[in-house]
CSV table of C-alpha atoms in Angstrom, one decimal:
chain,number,residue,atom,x,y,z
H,472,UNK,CA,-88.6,21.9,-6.7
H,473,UNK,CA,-92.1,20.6,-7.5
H,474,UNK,CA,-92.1,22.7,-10.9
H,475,UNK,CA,-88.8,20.7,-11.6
H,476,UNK,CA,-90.1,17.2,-10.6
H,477,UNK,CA,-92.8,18.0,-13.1
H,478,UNK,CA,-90.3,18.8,-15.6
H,479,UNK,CA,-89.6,15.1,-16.8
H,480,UNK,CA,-86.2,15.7,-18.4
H,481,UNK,CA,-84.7,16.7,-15.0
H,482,UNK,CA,-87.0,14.4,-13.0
H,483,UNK,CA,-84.5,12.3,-11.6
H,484,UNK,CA,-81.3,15.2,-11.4
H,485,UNK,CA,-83.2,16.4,-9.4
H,486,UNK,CA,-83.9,13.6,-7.1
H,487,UNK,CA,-80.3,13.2,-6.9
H,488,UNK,CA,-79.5,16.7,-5.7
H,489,UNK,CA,-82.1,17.0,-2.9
H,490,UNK,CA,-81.3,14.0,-1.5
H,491,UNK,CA,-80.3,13.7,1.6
H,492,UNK,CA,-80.2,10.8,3.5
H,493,UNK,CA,-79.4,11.0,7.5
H,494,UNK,CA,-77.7,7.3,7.8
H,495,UNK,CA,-75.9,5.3,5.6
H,496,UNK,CA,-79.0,2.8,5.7
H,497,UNK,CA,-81.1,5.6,3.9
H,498,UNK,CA,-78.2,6.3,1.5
H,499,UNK,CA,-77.9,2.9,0.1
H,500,UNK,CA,-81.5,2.1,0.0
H,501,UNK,CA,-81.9,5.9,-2.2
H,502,UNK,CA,-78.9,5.1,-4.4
H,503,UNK,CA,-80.6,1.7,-5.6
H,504,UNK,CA,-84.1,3.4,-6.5
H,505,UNK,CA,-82.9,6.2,-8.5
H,506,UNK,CA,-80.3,4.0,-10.3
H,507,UNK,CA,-80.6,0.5,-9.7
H,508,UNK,CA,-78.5,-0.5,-12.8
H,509,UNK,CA,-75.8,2.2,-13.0
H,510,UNK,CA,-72.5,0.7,-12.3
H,511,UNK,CA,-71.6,1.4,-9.1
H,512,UNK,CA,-67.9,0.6,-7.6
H,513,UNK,CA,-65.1,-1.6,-9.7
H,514,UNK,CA,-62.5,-3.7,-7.9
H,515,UNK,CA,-59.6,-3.6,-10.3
H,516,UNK,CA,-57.3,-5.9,-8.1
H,517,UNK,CA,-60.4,-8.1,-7.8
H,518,UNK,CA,-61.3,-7.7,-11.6
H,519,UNK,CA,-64.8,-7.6,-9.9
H,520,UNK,CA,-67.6,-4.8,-10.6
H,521,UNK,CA,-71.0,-4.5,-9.3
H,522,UNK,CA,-74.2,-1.9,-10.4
H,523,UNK,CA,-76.0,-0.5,-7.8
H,524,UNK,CA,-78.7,-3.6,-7.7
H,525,UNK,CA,-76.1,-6.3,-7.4
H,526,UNK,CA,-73.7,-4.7,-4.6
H,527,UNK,CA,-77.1,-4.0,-2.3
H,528,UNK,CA,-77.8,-7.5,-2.7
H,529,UNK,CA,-74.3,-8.5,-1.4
H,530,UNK,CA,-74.8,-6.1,1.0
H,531,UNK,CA,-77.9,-7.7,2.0
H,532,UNK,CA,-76.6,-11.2,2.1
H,533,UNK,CA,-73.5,-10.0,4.1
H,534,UNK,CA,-76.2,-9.0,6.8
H,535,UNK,CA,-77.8,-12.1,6.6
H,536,UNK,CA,-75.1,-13.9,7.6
H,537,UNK,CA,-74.0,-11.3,10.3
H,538,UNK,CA,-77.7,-12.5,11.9
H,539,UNK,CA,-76.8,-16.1,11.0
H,540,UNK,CA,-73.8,-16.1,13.4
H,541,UNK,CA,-75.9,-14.8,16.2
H,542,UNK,CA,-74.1,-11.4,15.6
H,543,UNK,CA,-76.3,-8.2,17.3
H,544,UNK,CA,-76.5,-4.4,17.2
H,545,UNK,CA,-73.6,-3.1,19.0
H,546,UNK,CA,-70.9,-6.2,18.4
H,547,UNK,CA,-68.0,-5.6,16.3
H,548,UNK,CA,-66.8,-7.1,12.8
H,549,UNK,CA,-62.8,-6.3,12.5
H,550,UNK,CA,-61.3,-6.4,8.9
H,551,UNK,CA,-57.7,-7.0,8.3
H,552,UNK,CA,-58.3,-6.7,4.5
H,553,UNK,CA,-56.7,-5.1,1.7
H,554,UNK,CA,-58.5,-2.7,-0.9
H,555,UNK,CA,-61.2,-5.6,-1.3
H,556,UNK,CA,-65.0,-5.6,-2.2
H,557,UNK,CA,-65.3,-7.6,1.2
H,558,UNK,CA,-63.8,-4.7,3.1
H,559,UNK,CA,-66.7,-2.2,1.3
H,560,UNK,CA,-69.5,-4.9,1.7
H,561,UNK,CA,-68.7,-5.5,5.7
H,562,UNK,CA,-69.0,-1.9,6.2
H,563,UNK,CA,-72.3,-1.4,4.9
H,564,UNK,CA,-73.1,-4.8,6.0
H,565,UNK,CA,-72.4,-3.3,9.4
H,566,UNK,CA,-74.3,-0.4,8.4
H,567,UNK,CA,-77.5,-2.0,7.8
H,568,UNK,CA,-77.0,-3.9,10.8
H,569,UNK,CA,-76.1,-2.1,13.4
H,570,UNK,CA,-72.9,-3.6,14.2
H,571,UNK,CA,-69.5,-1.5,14.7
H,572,UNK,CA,-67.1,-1.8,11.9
H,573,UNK,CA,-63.5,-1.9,12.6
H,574,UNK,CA,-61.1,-1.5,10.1
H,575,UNK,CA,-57.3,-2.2,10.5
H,576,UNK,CA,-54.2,-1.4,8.3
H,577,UNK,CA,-53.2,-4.2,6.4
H,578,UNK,CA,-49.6,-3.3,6.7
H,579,UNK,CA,-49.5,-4.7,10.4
H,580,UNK,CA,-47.8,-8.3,9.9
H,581,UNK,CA,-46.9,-8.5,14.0
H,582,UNK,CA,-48.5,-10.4,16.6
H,583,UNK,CA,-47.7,-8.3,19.4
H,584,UNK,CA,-49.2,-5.4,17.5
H,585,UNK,CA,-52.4,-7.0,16.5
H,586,UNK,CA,-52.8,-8.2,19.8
H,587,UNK,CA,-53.2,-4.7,21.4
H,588,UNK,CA,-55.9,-4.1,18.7
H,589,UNK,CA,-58.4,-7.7,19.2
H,590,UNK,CA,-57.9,-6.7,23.1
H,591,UNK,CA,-59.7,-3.3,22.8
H,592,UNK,CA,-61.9,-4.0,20.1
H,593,UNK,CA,-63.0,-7.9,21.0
H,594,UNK,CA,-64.8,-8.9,18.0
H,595,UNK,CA,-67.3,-11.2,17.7
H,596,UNK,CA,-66.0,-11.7,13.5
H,597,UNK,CA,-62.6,-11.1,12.3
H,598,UNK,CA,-62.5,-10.8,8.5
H,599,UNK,CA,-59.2,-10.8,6.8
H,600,UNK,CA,-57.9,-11.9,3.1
H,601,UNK,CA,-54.3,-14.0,2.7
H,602,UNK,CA,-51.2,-11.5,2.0
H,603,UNK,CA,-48.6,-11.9,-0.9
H,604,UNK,CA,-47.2,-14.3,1.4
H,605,UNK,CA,-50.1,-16.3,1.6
H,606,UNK,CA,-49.8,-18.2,5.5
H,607,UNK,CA,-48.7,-14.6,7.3
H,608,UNK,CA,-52.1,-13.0,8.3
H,609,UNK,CA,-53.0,-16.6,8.7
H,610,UNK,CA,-50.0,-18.0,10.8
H,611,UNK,CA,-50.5,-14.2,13.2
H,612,UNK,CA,-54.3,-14.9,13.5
H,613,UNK,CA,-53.6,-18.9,14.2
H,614,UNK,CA,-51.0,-17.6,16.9
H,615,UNK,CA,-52.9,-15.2,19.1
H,616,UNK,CA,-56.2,-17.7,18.3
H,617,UNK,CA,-54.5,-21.3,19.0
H,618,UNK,CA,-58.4,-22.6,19.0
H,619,UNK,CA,-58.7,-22.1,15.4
H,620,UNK,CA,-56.3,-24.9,14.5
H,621,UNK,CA,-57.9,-26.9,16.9
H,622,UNK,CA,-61.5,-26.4,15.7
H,623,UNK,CA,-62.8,-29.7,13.5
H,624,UNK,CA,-64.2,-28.6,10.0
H,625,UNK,CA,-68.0,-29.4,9.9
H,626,UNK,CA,-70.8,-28.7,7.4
H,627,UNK,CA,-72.0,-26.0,10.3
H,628,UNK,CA,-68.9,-24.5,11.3
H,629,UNK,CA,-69.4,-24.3,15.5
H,630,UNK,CA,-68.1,-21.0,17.7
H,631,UNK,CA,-64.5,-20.1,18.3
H,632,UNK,CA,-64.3,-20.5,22.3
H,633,UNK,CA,-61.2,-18.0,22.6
H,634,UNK,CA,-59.9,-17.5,25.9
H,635,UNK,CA,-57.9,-14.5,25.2
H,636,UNK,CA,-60.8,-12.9,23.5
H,637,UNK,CA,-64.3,-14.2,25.0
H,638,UNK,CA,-66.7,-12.3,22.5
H,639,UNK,CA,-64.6,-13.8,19.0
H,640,UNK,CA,-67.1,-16.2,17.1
H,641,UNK,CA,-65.9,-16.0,13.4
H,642,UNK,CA,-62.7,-15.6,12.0
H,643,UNK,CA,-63.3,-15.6,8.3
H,644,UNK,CA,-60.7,-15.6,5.3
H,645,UNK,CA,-61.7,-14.3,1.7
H,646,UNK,CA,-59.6,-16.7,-0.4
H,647,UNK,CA,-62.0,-18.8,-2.5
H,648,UNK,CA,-59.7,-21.8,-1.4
H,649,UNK,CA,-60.7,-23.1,1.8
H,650,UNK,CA,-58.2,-22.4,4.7
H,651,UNK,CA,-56.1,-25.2,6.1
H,652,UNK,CA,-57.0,-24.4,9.4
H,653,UNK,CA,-60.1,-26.4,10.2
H,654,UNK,CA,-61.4,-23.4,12.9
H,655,UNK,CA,-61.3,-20.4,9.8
H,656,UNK,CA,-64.7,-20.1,7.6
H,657,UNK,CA,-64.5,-19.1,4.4
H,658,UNK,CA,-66.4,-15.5,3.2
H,659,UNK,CA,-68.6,-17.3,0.6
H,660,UNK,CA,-70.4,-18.7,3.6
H,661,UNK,CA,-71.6,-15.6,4.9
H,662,UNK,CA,-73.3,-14.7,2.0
H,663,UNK,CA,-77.4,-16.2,2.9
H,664,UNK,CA,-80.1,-15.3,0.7
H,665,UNK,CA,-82.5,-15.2,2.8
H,666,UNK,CA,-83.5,-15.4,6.5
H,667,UNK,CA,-86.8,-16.1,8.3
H,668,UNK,CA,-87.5,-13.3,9.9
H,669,UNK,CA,-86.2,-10.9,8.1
H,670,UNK,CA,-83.8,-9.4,11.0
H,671,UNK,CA,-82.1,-7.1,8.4
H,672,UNK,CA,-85.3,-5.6,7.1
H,673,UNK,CA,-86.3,-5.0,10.8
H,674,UNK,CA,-83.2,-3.3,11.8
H,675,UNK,CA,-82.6,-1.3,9.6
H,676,UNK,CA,-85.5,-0.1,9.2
H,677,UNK,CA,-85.1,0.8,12.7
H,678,UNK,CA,-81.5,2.4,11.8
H,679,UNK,CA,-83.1,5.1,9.7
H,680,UNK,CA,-84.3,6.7,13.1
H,681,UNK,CA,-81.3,6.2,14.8
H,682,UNK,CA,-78.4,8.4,13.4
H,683,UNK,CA,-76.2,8.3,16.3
H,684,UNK,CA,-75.5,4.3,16.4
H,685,UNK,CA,-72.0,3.8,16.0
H,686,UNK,CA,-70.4,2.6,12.9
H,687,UNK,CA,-67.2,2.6,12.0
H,688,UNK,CA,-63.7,3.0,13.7
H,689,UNK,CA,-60.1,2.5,12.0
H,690,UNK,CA,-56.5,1.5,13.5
H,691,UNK,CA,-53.7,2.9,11.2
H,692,UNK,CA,-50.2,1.3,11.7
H,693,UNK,CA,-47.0,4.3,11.4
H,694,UNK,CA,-43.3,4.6,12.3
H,695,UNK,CA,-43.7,1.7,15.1
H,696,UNK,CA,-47.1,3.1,16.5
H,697,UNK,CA,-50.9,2.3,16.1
H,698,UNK,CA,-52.9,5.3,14.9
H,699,UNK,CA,-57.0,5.1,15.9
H,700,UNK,CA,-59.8,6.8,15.3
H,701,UNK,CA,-62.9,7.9,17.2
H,702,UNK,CA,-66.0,6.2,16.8
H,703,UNK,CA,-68.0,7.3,14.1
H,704,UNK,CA,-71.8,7.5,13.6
H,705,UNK,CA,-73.9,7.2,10.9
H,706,UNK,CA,-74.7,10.7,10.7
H,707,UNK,CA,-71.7,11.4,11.2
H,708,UNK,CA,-70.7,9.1,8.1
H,709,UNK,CA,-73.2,10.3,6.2
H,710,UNK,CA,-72.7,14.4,7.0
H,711,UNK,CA,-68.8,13.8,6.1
H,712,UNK,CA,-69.6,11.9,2.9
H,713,UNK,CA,-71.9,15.2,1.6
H,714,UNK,CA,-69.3,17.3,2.7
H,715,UNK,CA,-67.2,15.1,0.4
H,716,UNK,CA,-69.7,15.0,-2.5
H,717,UNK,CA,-69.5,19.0,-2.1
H,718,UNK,CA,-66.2,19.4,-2.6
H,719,UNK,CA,-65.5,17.2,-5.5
H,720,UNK,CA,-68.8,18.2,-7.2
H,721,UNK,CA,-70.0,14.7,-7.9
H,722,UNK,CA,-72.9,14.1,-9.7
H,723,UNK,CA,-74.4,10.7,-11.1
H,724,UNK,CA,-71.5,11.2,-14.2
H,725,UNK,CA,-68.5,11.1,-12.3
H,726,UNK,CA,-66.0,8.2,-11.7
H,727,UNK,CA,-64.4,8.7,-9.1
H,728,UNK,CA,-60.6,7.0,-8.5
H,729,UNK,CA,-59.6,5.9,-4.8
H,730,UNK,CA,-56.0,6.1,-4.3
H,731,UNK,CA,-56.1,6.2,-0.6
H,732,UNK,CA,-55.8,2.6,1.4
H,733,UNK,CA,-59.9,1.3,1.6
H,734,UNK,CA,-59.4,0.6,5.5
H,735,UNK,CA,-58.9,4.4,5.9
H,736,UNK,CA,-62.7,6.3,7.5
H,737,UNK,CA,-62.1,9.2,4.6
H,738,UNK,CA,-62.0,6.2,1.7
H,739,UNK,CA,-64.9,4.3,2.9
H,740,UNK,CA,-66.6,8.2,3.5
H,741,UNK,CA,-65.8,9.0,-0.5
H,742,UNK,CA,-67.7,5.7,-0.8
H,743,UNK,CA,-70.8,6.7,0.6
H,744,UNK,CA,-70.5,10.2,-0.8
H,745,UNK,CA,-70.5,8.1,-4.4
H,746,UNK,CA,-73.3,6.1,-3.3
H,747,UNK,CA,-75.2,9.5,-2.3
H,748,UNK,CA,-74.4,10.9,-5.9
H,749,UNK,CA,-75.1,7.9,-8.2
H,750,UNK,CA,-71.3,8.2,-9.1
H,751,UNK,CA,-69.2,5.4,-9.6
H,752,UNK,CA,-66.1,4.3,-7.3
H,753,UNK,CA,-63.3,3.1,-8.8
H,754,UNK,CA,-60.7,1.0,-6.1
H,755,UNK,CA,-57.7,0.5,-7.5
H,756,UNK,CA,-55.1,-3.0,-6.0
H,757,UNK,CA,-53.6,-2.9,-2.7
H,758,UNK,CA,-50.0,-2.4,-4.6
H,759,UNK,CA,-50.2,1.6,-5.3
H,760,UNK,CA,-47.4,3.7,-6.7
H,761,UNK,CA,-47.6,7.1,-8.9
H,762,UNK,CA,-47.5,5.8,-12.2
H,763,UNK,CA,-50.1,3.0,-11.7
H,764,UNK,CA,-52.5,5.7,-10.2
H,765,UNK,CA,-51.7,7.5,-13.6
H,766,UNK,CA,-52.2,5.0,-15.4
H,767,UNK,CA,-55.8,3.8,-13.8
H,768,UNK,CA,-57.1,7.5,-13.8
H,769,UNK,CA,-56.3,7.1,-17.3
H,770,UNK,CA,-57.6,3.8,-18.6
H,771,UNK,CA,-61.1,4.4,-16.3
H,772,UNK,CA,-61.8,8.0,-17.4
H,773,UNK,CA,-62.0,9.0,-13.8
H,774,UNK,CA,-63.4,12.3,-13.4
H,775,UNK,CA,-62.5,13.2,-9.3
H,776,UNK,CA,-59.5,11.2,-7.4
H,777,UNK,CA,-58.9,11.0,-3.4
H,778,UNK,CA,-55.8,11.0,-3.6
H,779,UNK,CA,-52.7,12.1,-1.1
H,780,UNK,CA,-51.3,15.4,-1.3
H,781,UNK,CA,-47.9,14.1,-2.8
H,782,UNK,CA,-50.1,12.3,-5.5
H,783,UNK,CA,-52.3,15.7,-6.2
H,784,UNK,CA,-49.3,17.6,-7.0
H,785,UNK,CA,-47.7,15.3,-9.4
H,786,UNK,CA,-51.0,15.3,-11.1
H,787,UNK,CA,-51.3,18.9,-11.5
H,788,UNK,CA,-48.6,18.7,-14.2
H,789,UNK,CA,-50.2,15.6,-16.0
H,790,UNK,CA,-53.7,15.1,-15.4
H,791,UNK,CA,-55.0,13.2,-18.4
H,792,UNK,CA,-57.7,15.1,-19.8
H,793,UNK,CA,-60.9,13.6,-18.2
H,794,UNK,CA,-59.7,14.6,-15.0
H,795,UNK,CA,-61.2,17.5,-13.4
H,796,UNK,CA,-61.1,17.9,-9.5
H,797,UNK,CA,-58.8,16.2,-7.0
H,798,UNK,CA,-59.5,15.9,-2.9
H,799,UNK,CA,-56.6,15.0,-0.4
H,800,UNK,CA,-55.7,15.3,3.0
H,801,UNK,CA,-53.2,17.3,4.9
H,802,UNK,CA,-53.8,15.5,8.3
H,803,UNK,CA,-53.7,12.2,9.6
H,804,UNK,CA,-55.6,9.9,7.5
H,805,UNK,CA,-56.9,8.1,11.1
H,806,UNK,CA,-57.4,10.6,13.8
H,807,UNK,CA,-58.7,13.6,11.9
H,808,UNK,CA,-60.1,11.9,8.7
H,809,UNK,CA,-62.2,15.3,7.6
H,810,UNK,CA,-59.9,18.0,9.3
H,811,UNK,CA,-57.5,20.0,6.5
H,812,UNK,CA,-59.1,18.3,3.3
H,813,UNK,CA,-57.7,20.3,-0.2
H,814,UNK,CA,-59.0,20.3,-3.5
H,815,UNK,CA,-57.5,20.9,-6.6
H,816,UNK,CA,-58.5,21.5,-9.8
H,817,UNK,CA,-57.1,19.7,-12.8
C-alpha cells in the first residue's frame, strides 16, 4: 500500500479502496476529504443535487438544529417522508448526532395506524412532507396531536406539550409554504449555521469511538399490517453498506439508481455504501413504476440499480447499455433488510 500511495496516479484510488470507516460519522467525514466536489446524490422529484461538500453542510446544519431544539443522544427523529433529500439529511443528521432515526412508510394515510407507531417510538421531532393530497399527512398528524392547531405562531416557535406523547417537541413539514397550523415548523428552520459550542463537532467526534449507538429503525406498512425493524447501529450500518459496495462493485465512477422506497434500512444502507465509494446516488420520485425506472436508468447513465427482484428481471432483457450490475432483495425489505440479497449482471 505505501508503494501505491507513492504512486501519485493511483494516490487517491487507493484511498478509496482501503477505506474503511467503522460508523457512519467516519464515512461521511472520509467521503468529503477525498472528494469534496464530486457530485454526490440527485433528487429527481426534488430537481435538487448536492456534491459531496454541500450535502455535509446540510448535514451539518440539520444537526445544528437537532441541538437547537434541545434534542440529545438517544431521542428519536420520526420521518413520515417520501423519497426526499430531507429523509437522507435526517438520517445522517441523526448519525452525527447520536439520535435514533425512525423511518415510516409513507403509504400509511390512517390515524389508528400511525398511532400505534408515535406510541412505541415517542419522538421528540416528527418530520414529514405534504402528500398529493396536500392536508392528509397534515389533517392525521393535527388529529392524534390536537396541540398543534392550538399552538400560536411566534418568531421562536415554543414546545409541543402533547399529552398522548410526552417526549414530542417538533413536528416539522418540508413544504416551503408555511403550514396553516400555527403549532407545525417549517424544515427550513432547522437548518442553523452555526452553534456556540459546537455540540455537533463534540459528539460526533465522540461517535467515531462508539460503533454500537443506535441509529436507525424502519416501520413498513403491508396487507393491513405494520412491518418493523430492529434497531440498527452504526457499525452495523456501516458493515452492511460495505457489504453493499461489495456486491455491486462500486467505485468512485458509478451512479448508482435507487428504485427501492428511501424510508426502507437497505436504501438508506446503498446510501452510505455510495458515500463509502465516492459513487453518486441517484433517488428517483416517490411515484415509481417500470418504465420510469427504465427511463431514469437511462437518462442518468446509471451504472448499478437497487432495485426489486420483479424490476431486475425485466431489466435483464433491456438494460440500456451503461448498466452493469443490479442488487435486490428476496426478503422483507423491513425485517431482514441484508438477508437473501441477489445480484445480477446486466
Amino acid at each position: 500500500i505505501d508503494r501505491m500511495l507513492a504512486f501519485k496516479g493511483v494516490k487517491m484510488m487507493a484511498v478509496r479502496n482501503v477505506r474503511l470507516a467503522s460508523t457512519v460519522v467516519e464515512c461521511a467525514r472520509e467521503a468529503v476529504k477525498t472528494l469534496p466536489y464530486k457530485n454526490a446524490v440527485k433528487f429527481c422529484g426534488e430537481k435538487e443535487h448536492f456534491n459531496y461538500t454541500q450535502f455535509l453542510d446540510k448535514i451539518r446544519m440539520l444537526s445544528n438544529g437537532f441541538y437547537e431544539l434541545g434534542m440529545k443522544p438517544g431521542d428519536s427523529v420520526l420521518t413520515w417522508t417520501d423519497n426526499r433529500s430531507e429523509t437522507l439529511a435526517s438520517f445522517y443528521a441523526c448519525a452525527m448526532t447520536g439520535l435514533r432515526c425512525v423511518t415510516v412508510d409513507p403509504s400509511i394515510k390512517e390515524a389508528d395506524v400511525l398511532v400505534d407507531i408515535l406510541r412505541e417510538v415517542n419522538p421528540s421531532t416528527v418530520i414529514y412532507n405534504p402528500s398529493a393530497k396536500k392536508d392528509a399527512r397534515e389533517g392525521v398528524l393535527c388529529e392524534l396531536v390536537p396541540e398543534l392547531a392550538k399552538a400560536e405562531r411566534a418568531v421562536v416557535q415554543e414546545p409541543v406539550h402533547s399529552r398522548s406523547f410526552p417526549k414530542l417537541r417538533t413536528v416539522c413539514s418540508t413544504s416551503w409554504e408555511h403550514s396553516a397550523v400555527d403549532g407545525v415548523l417549517n424544515f427550513r428552520a432547522l437548518l442553523v449555521d452555526k452553534t456556540y459550542p459546537d455540540l455537533v463537532a463534540e459528539v460526533s467526534k465522540r461517535l467515531e469511538k462508539e460503533p454500537e449507538t443506535v441509529l436507525l429503525r424502519s416501520y413498513a406498512y403491508s396487507e393491513g399490517k405494520v412491518w418493523k425493524s430492529r434497531d440498527i447501529t452504526q457499525k452495523q450500518v456501516s458493515d452492511w453498506a460495505a457489504r453493499v459496495a461489495a456486491k455491486l462493485e462500486l467505485t468512485a465512477d458509478s451512479v448508482v439508481c435507487l428504485d427501492l422506497p428511501l424510508f426502507l434500512p437497505l436504501s438508506l444502507v446503498s446510501a452510505v455504501a455510495c458515500m463509502q465509494k465516492n459513487a453518486m446516488l441517484v433517488v428517483p420520485a416517490a411515484e415509481r413504476c417500470y418504465a420510469s425506472t427504465l427511463e431514469k436508468v437511462g437518462k442518468e447513465n446509471a451504472t448499478q440499480i437497487v432495485t426489486s427482484e420483479q424490476n431486475a428481471a425485466l431489466l435483464k432483457h433491456e438494460a440500456p447499455a451503461t448498466l452493469k450490475m443490479g442488487l435486490y432483495p428476496t426478503e422483507c425489505g423491513v425485517c431482514k433488510p441484508m438477508t437473501g440479497l441477489k445480484t445480477v449482471s446486466f
